[in-house]
Each structure stands twice: as structure tokens, then as C-alpha cells.
Coordinates of C-alpha atoms in Angstrom, one line a residue:
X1 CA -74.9 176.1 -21.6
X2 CA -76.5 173.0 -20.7
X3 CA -79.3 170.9 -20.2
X4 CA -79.0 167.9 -17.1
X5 CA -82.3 165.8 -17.0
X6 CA -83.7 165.6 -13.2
X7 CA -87.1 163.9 -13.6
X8 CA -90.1 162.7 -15.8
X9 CA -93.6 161.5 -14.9
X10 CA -94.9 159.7 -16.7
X11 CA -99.0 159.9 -16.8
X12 CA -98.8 163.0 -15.2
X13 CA -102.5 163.9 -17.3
X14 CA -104.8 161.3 -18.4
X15 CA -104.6 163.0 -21.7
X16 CA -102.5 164.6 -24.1
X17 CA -100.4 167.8 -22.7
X18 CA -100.8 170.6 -24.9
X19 CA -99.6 173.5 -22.4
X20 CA -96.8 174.6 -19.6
X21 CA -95.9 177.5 -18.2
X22 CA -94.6 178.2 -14.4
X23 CA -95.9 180.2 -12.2
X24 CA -93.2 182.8 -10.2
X25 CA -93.2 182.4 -6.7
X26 CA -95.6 184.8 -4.5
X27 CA -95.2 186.8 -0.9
X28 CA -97.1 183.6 0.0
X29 CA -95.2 180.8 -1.6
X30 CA -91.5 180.7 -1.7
X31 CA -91.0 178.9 -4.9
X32 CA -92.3 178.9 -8.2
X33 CA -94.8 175.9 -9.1
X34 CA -95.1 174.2 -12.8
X35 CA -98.3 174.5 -14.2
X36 CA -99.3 171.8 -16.9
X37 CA -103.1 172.0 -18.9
X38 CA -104.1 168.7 -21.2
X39 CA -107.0 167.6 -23.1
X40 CA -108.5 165.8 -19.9
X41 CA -109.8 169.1 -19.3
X42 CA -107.8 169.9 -16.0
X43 CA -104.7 171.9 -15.1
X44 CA -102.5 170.2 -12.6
X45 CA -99.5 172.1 -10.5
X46 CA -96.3 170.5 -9.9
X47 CA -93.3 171.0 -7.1
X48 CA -90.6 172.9 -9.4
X49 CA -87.5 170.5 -8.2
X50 CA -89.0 166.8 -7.9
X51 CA -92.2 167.1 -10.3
X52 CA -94.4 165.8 -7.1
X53 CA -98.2 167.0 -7.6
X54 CA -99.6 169.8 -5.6
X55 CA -103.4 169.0 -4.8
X56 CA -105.9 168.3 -6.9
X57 CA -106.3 169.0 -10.4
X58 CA -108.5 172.4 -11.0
X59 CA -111.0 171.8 -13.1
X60 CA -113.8 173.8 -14.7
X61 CA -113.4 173.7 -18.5
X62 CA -115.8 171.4 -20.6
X63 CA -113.0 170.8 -23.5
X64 CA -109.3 170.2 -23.6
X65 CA -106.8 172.8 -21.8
X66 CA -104.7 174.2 -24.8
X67 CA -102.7 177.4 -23.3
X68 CA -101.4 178.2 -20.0
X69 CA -100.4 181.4 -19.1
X70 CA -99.2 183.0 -15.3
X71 CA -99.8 186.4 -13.8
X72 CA -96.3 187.9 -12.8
X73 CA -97.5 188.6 -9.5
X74 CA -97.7 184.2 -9.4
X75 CA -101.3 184.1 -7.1
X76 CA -103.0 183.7 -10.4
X77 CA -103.1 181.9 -13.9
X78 CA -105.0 181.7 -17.4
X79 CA -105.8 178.8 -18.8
X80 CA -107.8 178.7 -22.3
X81 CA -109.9 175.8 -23.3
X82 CA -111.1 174.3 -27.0
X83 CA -114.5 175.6 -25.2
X84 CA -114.0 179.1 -26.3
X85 CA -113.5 179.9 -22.6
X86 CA -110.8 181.4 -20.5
X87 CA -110.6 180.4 -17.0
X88 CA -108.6 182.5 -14.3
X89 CA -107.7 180.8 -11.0
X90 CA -105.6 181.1 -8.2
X91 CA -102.6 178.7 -8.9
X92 CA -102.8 177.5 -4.8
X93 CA -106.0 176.2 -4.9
X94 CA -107.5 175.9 -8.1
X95 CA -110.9 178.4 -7.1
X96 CA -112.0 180.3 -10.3
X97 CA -111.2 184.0 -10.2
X98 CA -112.9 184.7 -13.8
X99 CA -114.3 183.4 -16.5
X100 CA -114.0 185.0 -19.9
X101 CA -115.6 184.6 -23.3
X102 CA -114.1 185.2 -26.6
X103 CA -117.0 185.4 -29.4
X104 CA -117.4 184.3 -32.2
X105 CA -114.3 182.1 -32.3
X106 CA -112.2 179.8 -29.8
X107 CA -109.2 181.3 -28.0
X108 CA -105.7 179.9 -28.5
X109 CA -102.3 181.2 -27.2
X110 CA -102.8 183.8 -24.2
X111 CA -100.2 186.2 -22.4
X112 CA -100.5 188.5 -19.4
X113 CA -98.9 191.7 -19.6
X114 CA -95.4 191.8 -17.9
X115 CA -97.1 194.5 -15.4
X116 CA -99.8 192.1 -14.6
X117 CA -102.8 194.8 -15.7
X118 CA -103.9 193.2 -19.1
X119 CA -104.7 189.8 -20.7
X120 CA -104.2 189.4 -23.9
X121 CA -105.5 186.6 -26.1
X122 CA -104.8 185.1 -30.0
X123 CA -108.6 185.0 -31.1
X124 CA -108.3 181.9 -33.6
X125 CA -111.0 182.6 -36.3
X126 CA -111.9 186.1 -35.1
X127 CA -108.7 187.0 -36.5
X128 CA -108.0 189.3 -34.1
X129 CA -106.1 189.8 -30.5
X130 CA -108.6 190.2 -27.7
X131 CA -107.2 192.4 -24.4
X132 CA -108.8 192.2 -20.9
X133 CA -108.1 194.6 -17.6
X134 CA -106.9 192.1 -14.4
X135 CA -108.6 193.9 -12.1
X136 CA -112.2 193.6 -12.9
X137 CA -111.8 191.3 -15.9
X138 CA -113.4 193.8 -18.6
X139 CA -112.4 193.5 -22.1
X140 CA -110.5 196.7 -23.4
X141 CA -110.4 196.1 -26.9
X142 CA -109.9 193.8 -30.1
X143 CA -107.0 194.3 -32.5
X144 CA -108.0 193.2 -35.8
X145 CA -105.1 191.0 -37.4
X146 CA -105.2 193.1 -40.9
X147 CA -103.8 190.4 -44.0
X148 CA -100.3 191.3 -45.3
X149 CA -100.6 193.0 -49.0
X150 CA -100.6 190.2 -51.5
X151 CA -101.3 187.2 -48.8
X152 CA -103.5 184.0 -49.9
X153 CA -106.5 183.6 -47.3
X154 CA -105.5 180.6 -44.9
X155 CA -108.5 178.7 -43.4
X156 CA -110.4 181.4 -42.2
X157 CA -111.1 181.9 -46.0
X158 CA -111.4 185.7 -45.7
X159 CA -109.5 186.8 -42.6
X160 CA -106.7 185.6 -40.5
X161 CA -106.8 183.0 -38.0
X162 CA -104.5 184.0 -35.5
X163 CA -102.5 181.4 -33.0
X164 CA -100.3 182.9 -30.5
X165 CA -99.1 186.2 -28.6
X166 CA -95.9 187.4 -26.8
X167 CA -95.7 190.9 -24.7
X168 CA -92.4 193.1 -25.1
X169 CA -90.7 193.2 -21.7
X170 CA -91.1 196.4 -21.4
X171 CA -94.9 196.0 -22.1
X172 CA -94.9 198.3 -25.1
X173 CA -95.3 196.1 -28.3
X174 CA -97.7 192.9 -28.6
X175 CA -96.7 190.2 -31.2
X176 CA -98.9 187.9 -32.4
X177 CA -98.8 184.9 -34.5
X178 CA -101.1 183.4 -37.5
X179 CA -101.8 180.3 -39.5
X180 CA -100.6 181.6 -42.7
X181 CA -97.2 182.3 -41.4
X182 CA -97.5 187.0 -40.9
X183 CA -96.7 187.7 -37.6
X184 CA -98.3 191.7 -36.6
X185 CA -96.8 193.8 -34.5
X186 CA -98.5 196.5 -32.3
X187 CA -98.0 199.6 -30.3
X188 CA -99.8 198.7 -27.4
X189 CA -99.8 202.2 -25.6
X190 CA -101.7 203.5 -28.8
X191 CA -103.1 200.3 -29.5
X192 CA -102.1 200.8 -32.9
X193 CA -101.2 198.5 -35.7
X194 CA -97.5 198.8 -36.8
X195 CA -96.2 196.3 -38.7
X196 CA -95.9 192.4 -40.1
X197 CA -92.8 190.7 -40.4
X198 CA -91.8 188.7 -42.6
X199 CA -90.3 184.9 -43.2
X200 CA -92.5 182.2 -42.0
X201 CA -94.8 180.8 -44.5
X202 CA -96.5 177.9 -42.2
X203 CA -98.5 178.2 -38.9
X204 CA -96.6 180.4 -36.3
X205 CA -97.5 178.4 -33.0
X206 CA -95.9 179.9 -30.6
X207 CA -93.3 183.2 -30.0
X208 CA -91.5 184.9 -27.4
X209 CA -89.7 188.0 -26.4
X210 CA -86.0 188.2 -25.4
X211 CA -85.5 189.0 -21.9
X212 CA -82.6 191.6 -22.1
X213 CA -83.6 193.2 -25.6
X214 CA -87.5 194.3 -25.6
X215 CA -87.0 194.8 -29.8
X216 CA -85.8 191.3 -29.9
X217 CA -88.5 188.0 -30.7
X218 CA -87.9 184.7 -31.3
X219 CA -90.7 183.0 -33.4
X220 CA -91.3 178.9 -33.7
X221 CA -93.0 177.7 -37.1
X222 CA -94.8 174.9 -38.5
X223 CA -91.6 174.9 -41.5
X224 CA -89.5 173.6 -38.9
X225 CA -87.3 177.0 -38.4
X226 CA -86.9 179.1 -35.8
X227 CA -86.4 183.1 -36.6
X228 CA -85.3 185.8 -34.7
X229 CA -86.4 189.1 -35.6
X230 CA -85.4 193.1 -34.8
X231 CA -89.4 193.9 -34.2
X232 CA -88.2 197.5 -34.5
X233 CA -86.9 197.2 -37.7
X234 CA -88.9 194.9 -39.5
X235 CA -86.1 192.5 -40.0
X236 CA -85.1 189.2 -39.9
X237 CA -81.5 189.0 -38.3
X238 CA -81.5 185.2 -37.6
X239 CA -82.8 181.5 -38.3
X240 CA -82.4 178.4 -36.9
X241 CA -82.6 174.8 -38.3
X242 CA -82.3 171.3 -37.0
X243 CA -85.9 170.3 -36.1
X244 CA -87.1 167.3 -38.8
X245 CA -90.5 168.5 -38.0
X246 CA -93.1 170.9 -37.0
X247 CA -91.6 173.5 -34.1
X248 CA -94.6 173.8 -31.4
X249 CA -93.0 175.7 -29.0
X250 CA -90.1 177.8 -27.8
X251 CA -89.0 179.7 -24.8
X252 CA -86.3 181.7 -23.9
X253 CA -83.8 181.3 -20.8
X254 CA -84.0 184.1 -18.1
X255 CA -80.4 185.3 -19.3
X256 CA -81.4 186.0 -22.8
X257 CA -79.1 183.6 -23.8
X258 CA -80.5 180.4 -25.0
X259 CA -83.8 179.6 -26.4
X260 CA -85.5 176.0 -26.0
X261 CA -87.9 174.4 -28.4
X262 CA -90.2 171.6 -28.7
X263 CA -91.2 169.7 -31.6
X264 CA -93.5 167.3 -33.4
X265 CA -90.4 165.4 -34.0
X266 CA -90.5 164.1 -30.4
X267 CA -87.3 166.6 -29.3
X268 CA -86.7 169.1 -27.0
X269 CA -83.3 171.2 -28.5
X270 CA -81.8 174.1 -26.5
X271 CA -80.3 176.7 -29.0
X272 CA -77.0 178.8 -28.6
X273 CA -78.4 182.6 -29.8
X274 CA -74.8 184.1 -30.0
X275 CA -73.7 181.1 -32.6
X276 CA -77.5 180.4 -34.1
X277 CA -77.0 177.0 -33.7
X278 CA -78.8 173.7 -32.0
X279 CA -75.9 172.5 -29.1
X280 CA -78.4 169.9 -27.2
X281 CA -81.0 167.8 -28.2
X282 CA -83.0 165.9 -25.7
X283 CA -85.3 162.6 -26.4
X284 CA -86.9 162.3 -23.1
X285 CA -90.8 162.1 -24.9
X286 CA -92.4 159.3 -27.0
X287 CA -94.3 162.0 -29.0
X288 CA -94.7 165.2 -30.2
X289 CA -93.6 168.3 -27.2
X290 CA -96.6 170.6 -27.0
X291 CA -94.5 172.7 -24.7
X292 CA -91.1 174.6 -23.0
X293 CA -91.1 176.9 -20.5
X294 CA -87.9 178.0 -18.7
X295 CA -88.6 178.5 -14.8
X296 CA -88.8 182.2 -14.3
X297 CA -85.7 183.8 -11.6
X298 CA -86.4 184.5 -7.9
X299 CA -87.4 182.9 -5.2
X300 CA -85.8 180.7 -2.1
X301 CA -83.6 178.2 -2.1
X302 CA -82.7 178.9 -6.4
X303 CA -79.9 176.6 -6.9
X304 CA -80.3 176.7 -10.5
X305 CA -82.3 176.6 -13.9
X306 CA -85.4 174.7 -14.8
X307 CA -86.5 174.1 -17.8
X308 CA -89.7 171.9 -18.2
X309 CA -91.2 170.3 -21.4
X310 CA -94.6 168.4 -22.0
X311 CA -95.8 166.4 -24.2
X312 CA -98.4 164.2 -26.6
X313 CA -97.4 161.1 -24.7
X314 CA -99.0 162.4 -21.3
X315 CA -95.4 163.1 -19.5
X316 CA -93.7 166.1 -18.3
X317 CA -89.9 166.6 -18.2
X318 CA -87.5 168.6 -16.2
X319 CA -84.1 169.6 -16.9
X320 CA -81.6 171.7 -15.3
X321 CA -79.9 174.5 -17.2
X322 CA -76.7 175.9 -16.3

């Protein structure tokens, strides 16, 4: 496995670039698009082999865009805001589908169900996960992020303050991620509370779900490690090392057999999951990589993988993997 670089832009925002994630191609649009959300407030979409802009940037939020998220189905997208708002809209034209509200706190990482029928949302200070229906936008219910046994209160003072979320494949468990390090794990056809795992100790940013194993999840941490964890039975069976610095973001490669991260120390690295080991590092960026997202499989004309990053410095990256 491999990582080629194809193309950077600089300047693609006129702010920082704090989110990525691709939206699959669609009955109407033959190829996935790039989708890239910054602190100038806008999300911008991008051709998936030479980074050139599709139309105008959607706008719509009144902060900074800090999580992108794309339906399956690829007509529509998610993109949460430092205004406690998320925004749906169709990826083609930037229209708003939705707009929903998250009291009493602001909304972090989001994820849409790999059916397409449910948002779900990291509720920052609520400490909780916040779930929404795609069809008519109605909220289904808030799971409350309980503390593990023993754990010091992180800034929330009380509760949890929770940062990210990853869907099984198979849809049936919901991860999500908090400040103090506890990732929870739920039974999302009970909407039940299972378990926390175990191993982080620093602010769990982002996480993600192998492909081929729907047990399987692969977390990124502010302690610079990455873990992999058997969600099924509470245990840690892996960890990574390499980054000199915070670990913002991580995504795993359609084949289930490589993750890629991004970091605070200014580096992309792709990771070997058989061997648990760093074999690439990349140093396209200036500054810290807010985001990694692997281009999702089908569509025309596939020659080969994508992998995108984007950064502090304004600039998005494009690599091929093979």
C-alpha cells in the first residue's frame, strides 16, 4: 500500500479547514465530489481527480464549519457549525434541505447511518449523542454519555463533553468519543447503553469503523496514539505510535486495510493494520491536518484510490492509494 500525491490547492477556503468528507456518487452524478467545510463559514465541493471547484460555496451558517458528514445515498450532506446548528443540503447545489438545532450545547462530530435513515450527532457539553430521522428531520432521541466508574470530570465539570461519533457498518452499534479520553458504545436497535472502552486518556477527536469487521474501530487521540479496539469485547487489540503530536483525524481505506491519519504535527501517515505500524508519512501541509477521508468505492470511470486531507493552512491534498 501506497500513497502517490496528485494535487494541492492552496487557498482553497479563506479560512482554516477543519472538515472533509466525500460525498458517494448518485443516480444523478457519476462520480463522487470532495466536500471541504472551514471557519469562513462555507462548505465548498471539489472534482474528486483534479481538486477543480464545483460552483459556488453553500453557505448558510453564521460560525465556522467544523464537521462534514455525507448521506450514503450522495444527493445530500451534514455540515455542523460552532453556531450550534446543523445544516443539511443537497451536495449539487448547495440549497438547504434542513436545519437542525442541538440545545443546550454546540454540535461537534456528526455521522449518518450507513442506511441513510438516522443522523447522529456528538452533543459537546450536553454530554450526550443526539439522533435525527432523514426523512422528515425529527429528533428520535438523546443518549446520555454516562461517566466511566472512577473518572475525573473533564471541562464540562459534572458530565461529559462528548467530541465525535462512528456507525457500525452494519448499523447496529454507535461509538462515540469524549474529551476525557471514555469512548461509549451503544446498541442502537435498543438504543441501549453497553459499554466504555478503555485506553485513551486525552480528547478522542475523531473514530471510525472498519469496513469488513462491523466489531472492529479504530480511534484517534489527543496522546498522539491510535487504538484499535474489538467493540464486542471490550478490548483493546492494537495501538499505534509515530505521530509527535495531537492525532485529529483518521479514516479507514475501503479494503479495511489501511487507516490514514492527520495530525497537529503537520503529517498525514497512512498505517499498515496487519503489521500495526506507520509505512508513509506525507508533509504536503504547513499546519496542523484537521482532516482524512478516503474516497468511498463506486462510481464511473474508478481508476483508483483517493485519499484527501485538509488542513489549518487553508489547503486541501489529494493522494492516490493503491
Amino acid at each position: 500500500m501506497k500513497l502517490a500525491g496528485l494535487k494541492s490547492v492552496d487557498g482553497a477556503h479563506e479560512e482554516s479547514i477543519w472538515a472533509a468528507a466525500w460525498a458517494p456518487a448518485a443516480d444523478h452524478r457519476p462520480t463522487a465530489v470532495l466536500l471541504t467545510g472551514a471557519l469562513d463559514e462555507t462548505v465548498r465541493a471539489w472534482l474528486p481527480d483534479d481538486l477543480a471547484a464545483l460552483g459556488s460555496p453553500a453557505r448558510g451558517h453564521a460560525l465556522g464549519v467544523v464537521s462534514l458528514a455525507a448521506h450514503p445515498a450522495g444527493a445530500l450532506a451534514a455540515a455542523v457549525s460552532l453556531d450550534s446548528f446543523i445544516r443539511v443540503f443537497d451536495v449539487d447545489t448547495g440549497a438547504s434541505v434542513a436545519t437542525l438545532e442541538a440545545p443546550p450545547s454546540e454540535v461537534w462530530g456528526v455521522q449518518f447511518h450507513p442506511k441513510g435513515n438516522a443522523l447522529a450527532a456528538a452533543g459537546g457539553g450536553s454530554g450526550s449523542v443526539k439522533l435525527w430521522d432523514t426523512e422528515r428531520w425529527q429528533p428520535i432521541t438523546s443518549l446520555t454519555v454516562p461517566r466511566p466508574e472512577g473518572a475525573r470530570p473533564d471541562r464540562t465539570g459534572s458530565g461529559k463533553f462528548v467530541l465525535s461519533v462512528a456507525w457500525s457498518p452494519d448499523g447496529k452499534l454507535l461509538a462515540c468519543g469524549s474529551m476525557d479520553g471514555s469512548i461509549a458504545i451503544y446498541d442502537t436497535v435498543r438504543m441501549k447503553f453497553l459499554h466504555h472502552l478503555e485506553g485513551h486518556h486525552m480528547p478522542v477527536r475523531s473514530m471510525v469503523f472498519s469496513p469488513v469487521d462491523p466489531h472492529v474501530l479504530f480511534t484517534a487521540c489527543d496522546d498522539c496514539h491510535i487504538h484499535i479496539y474489538d467493540t464486542k469485547e471490550k478490548s483493546l487489540i492494537g495501538a499505534m505510535s509515530g505521530h509527535a503530536s495531537w492525532v485529529l483525524s483518521i479514516d479507514v481505506s475501503p479494503d479495511g486495510l489501511a487507516v490514514a491519519t492527520g495530525s497537529s504535527d503537520r503529517t498525514v501517515r497512512l498505517w499498515d493494520i496487519n503489521m500495526r505500524t506507520s509505512v508513509q508519512t506525507m508533509s504536503n501541509h504547513s499546519d496542523q491536518v484537521w482532516a482524512v477521508a478516503f474516497r468511498p468505492p463506486g462510481g464511473a470511470g474508478i481508476r483508483a484510490g483517493r485519499l484527501a486531507s485538509a488542513s489549518e493552512d487553508k489547503s486541501i491534498s489529494l493522494y492516490d492509494y493503491s
